[in-house]
Tab-separated table of N, CA and C in Angstrom:
chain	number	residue	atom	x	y	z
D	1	UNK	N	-2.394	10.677	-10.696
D	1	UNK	CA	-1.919	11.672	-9.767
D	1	UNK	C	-0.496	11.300	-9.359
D	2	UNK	N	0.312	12.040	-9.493
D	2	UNK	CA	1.724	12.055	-9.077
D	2	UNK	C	1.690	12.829	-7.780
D	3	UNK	N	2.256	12.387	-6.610
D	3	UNK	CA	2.339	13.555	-5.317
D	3	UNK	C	3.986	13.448	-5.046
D	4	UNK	N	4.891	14.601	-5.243
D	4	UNK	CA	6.081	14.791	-5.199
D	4	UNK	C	6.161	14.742	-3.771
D	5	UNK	N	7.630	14.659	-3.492
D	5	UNK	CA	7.684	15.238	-2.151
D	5	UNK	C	7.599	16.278	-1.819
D	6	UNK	N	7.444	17.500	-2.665
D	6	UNK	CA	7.229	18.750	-2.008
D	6	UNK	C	6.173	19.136	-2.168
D	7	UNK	N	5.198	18.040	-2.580
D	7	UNK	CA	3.921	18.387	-2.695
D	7	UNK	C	3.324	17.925	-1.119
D	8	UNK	N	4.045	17.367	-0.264
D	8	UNK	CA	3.194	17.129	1.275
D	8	UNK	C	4.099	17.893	1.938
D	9	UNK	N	2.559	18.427	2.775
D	9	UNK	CA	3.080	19.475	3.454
D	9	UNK	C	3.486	19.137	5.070
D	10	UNK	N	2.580	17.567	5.127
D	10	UNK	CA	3.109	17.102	6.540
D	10	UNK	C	2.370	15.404	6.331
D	11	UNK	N	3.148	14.888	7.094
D	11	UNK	CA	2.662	13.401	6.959
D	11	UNK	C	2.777	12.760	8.349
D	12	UNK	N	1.097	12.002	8.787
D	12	UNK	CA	1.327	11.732	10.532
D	12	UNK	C	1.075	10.342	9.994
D	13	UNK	N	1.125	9.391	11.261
D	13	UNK	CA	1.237	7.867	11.159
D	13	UNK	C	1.314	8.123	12.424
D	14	UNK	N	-0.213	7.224	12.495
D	14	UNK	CA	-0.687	6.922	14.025
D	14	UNK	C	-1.660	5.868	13.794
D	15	UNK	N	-1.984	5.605	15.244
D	15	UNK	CA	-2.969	4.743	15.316
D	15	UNK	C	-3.988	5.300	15.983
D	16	UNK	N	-4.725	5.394	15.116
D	16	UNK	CA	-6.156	6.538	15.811
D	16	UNK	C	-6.953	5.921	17.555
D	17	UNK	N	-7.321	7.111	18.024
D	17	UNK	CA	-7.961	6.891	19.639
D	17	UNK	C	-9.128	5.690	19.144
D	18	UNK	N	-9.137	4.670	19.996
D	18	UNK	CA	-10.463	3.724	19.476
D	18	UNK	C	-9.863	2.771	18.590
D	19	UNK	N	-8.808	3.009	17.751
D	19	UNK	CA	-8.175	1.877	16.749
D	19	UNK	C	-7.241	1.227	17.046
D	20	UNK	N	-7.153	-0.105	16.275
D	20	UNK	CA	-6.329	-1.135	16.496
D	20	UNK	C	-5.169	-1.091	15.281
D	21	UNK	N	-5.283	-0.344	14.369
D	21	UNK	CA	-4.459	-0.227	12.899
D	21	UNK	C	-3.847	0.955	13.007
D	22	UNK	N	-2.651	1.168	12.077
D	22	UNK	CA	-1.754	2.125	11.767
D	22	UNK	C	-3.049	2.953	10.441
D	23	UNK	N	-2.938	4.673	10.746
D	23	UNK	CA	-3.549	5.024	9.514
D	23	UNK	C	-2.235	5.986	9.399
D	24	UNK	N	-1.788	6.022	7.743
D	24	UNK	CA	-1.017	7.705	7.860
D	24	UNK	C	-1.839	8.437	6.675
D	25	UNK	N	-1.646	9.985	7.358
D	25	UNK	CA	-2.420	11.024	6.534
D	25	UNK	C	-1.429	11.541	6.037
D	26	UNK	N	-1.603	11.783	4.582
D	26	UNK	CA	-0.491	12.830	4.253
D	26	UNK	C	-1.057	14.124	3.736
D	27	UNK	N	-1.373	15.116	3.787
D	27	UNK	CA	-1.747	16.373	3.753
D	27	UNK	C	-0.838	16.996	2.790
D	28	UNK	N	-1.700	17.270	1.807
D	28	UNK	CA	-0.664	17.965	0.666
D	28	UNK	C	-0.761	19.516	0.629
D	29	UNK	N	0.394	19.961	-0.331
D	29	UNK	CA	-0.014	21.975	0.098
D	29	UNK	C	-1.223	22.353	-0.915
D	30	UNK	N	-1.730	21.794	-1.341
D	30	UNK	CA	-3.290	21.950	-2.299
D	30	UNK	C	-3.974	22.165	-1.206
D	31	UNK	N	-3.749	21.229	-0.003
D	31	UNK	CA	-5.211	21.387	0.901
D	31	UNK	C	-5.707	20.056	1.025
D	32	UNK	N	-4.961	19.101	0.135
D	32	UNK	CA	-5.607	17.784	-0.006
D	32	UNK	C	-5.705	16.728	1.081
D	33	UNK	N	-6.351	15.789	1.342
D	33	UNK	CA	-5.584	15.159	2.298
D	33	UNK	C	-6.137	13.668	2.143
D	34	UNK	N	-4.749	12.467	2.241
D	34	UNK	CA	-5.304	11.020	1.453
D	34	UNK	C	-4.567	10.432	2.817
D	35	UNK	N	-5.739	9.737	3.365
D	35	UNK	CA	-5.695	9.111	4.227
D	35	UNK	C	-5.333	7.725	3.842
D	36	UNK	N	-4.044	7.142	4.534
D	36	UNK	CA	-4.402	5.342	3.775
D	36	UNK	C	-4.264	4.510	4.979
D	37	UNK	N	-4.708	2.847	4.785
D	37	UNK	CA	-5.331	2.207	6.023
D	37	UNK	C	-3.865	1.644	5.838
D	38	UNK	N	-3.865	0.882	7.367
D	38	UNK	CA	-2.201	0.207	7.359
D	38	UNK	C	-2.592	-1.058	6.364
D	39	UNK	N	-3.205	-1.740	5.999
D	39	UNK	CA	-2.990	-2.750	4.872
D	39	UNK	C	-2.554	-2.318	4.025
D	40	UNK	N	-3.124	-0.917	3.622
D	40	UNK	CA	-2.380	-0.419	1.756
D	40	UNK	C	-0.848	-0.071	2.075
D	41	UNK	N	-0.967	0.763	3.157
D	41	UNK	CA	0.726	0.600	3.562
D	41	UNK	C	1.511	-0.340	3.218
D	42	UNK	N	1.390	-1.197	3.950
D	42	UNK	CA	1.908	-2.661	4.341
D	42	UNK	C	2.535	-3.097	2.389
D	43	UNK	N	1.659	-3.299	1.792
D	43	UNK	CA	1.388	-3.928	0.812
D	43	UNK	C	2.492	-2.644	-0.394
D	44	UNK	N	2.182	-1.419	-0.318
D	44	UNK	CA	3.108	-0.588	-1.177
D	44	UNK	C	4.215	-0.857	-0.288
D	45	UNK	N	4.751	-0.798	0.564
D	45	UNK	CA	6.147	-1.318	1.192
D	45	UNK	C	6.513	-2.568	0.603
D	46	UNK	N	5.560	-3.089	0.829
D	46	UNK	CA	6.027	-4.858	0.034
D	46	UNK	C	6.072	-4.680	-1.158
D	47	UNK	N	5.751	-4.305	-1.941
D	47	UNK	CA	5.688	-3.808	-3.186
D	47	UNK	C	7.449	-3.194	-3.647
D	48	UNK	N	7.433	-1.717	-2.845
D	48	UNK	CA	8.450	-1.380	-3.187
D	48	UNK	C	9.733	-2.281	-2.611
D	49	UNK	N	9.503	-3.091	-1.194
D	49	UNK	CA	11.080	-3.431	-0.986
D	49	UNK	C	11.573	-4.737	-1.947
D	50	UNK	N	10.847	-5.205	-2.450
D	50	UNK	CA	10.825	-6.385	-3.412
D	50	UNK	C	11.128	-5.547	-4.719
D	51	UNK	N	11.087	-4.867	-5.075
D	51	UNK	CA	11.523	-4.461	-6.573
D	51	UNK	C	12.952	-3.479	-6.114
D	52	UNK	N	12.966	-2.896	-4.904
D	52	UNK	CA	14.225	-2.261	-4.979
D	52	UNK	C	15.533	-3.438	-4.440
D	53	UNK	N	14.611	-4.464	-3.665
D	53	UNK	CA	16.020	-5.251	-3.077
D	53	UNK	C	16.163	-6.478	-4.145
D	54	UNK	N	15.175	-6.915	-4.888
D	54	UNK	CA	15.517	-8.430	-5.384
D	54	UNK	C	16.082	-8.025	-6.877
D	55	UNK	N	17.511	-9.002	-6.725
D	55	UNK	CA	18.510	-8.919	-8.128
D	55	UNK	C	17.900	-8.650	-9.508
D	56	UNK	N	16.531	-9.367	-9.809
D	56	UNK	CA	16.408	-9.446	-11.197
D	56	UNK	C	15.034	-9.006	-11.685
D	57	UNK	N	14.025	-8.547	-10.323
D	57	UNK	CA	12.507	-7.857	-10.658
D	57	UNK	C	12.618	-6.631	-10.795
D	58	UNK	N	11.864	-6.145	-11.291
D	58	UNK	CA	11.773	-4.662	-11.780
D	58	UNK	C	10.583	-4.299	-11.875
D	59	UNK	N	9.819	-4.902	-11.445
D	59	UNK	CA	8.074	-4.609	-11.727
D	59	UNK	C	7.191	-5.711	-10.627
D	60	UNK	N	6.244	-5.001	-10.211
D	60	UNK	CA	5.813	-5.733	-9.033
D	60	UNK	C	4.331	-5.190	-9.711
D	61	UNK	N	3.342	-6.526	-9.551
D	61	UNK	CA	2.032	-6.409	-9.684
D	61	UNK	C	0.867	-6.659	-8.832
D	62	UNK	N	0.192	-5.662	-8.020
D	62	UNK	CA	-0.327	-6.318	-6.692
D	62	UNK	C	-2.154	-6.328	-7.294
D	63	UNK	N	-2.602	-7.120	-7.354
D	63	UNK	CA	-4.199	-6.636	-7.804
D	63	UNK	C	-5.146	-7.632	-6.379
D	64	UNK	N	-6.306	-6.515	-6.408
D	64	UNK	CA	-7.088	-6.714	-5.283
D	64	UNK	C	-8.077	-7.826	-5.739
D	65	UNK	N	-8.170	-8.505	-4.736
D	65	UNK	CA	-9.699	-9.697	-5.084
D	65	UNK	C	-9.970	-10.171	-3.032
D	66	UNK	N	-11.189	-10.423	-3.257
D	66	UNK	CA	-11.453	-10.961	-2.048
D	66	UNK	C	-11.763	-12.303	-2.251
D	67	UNK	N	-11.348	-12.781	-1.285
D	67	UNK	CA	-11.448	-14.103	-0.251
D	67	UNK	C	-11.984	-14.464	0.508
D	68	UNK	N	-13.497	-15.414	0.456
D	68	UNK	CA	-14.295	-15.851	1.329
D	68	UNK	C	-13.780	-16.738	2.158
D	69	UNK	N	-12.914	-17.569	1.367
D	69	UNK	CA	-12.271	-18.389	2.520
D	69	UNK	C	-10.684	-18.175	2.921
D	70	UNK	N	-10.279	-17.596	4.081
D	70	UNK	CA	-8.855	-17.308	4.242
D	70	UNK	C	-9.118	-18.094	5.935
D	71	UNK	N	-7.343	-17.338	5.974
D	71	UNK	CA	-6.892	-17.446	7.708
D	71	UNK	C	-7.520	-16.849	8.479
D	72	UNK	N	-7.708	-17.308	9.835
D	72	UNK	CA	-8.283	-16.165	11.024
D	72	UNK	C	-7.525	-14.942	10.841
D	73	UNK	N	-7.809	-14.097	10.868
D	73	UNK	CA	-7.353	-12.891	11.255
D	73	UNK	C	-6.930	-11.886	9.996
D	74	UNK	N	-7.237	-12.518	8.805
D	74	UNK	CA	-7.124	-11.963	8.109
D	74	UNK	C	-8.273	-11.199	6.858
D	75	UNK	N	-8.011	-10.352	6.306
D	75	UNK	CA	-8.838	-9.157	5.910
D	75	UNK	C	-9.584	-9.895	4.402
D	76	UNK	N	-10.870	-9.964	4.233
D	76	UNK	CA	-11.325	-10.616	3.185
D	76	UNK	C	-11.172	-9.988	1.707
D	77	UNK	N	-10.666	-8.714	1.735
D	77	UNK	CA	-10.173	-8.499	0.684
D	77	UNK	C	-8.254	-7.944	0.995
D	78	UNK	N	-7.764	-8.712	-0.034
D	78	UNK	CA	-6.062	-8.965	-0.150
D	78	UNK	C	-5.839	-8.249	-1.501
D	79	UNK	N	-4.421	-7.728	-1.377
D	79	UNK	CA	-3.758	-7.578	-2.638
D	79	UNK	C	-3.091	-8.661	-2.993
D	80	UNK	N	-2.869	-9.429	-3.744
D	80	UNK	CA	-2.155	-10.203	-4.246
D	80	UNK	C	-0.949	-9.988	-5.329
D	81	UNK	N	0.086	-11.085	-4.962
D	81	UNK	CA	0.935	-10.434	-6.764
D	81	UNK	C	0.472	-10.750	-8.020
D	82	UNK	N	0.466	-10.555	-8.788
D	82	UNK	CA	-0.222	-11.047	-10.352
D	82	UNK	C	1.262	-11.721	-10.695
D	83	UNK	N	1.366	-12.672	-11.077
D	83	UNK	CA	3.254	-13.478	-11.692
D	83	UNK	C	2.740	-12.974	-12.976
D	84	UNK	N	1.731	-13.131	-13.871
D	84	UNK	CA	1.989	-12.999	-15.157
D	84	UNK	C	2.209	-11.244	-15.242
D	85	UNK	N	1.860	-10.132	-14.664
D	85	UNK	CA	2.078	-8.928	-14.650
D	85	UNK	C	3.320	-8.662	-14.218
D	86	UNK	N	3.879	-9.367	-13.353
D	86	UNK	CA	5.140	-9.052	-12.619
D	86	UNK	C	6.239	-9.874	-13.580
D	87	UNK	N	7.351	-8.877	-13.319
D	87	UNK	CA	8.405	-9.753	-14.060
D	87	UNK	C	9.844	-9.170	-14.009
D	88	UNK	N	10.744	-9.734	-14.523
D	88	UNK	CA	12.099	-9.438	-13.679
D	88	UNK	C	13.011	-8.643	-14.732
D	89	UNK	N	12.199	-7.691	-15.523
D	89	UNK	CA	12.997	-6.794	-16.547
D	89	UNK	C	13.334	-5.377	-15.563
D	90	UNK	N	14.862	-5.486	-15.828
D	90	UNK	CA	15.488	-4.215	-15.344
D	90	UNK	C	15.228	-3.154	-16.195
């Protein structure tokens, strides 16, 4: 699925009544509507500012696995970078 920009017809970013996290909805003109949690956020931002700001990457690889053992406060399933997927071809 490709979603252009003129394919959303409005996009909110809030933190829902009762919640502690950022969700944004983006509502497309189909009718569609893809809700994402602030981790996936977080993580496509990191994603994109690392391939648009660093000199020599061009490809960013994030793949999901969970973690029984992590930090307090953190979410047992992570995206991680893959190094052998990622790599610094312009």
């Amino acid at each position: 699925m490709i979603i252009r920009n003129e394919d959303v017809r409005e996009l909110i970013a809030e933190v829902p009544e009762g919640h502690q996290h950022l969700r944004i909805t983006l509502f497309l003109t189909d009718g569609t509507e893809v809700v994402f949690q602030e981790a996936t956020i977080a993580n496509l931002v990191r994603a994109y500012v690392t391939v648009k700001t660093h000199p020599t990457k061009g490809r960013v690889v994030l793949r999901g696995q969970k973690f029984v053992q992590r930090k307090t406060g953190y979410a047992e399933w992570q995206l991680t970078e893959d190094s052998e997927e990622s790599d610094g071809k312009l």
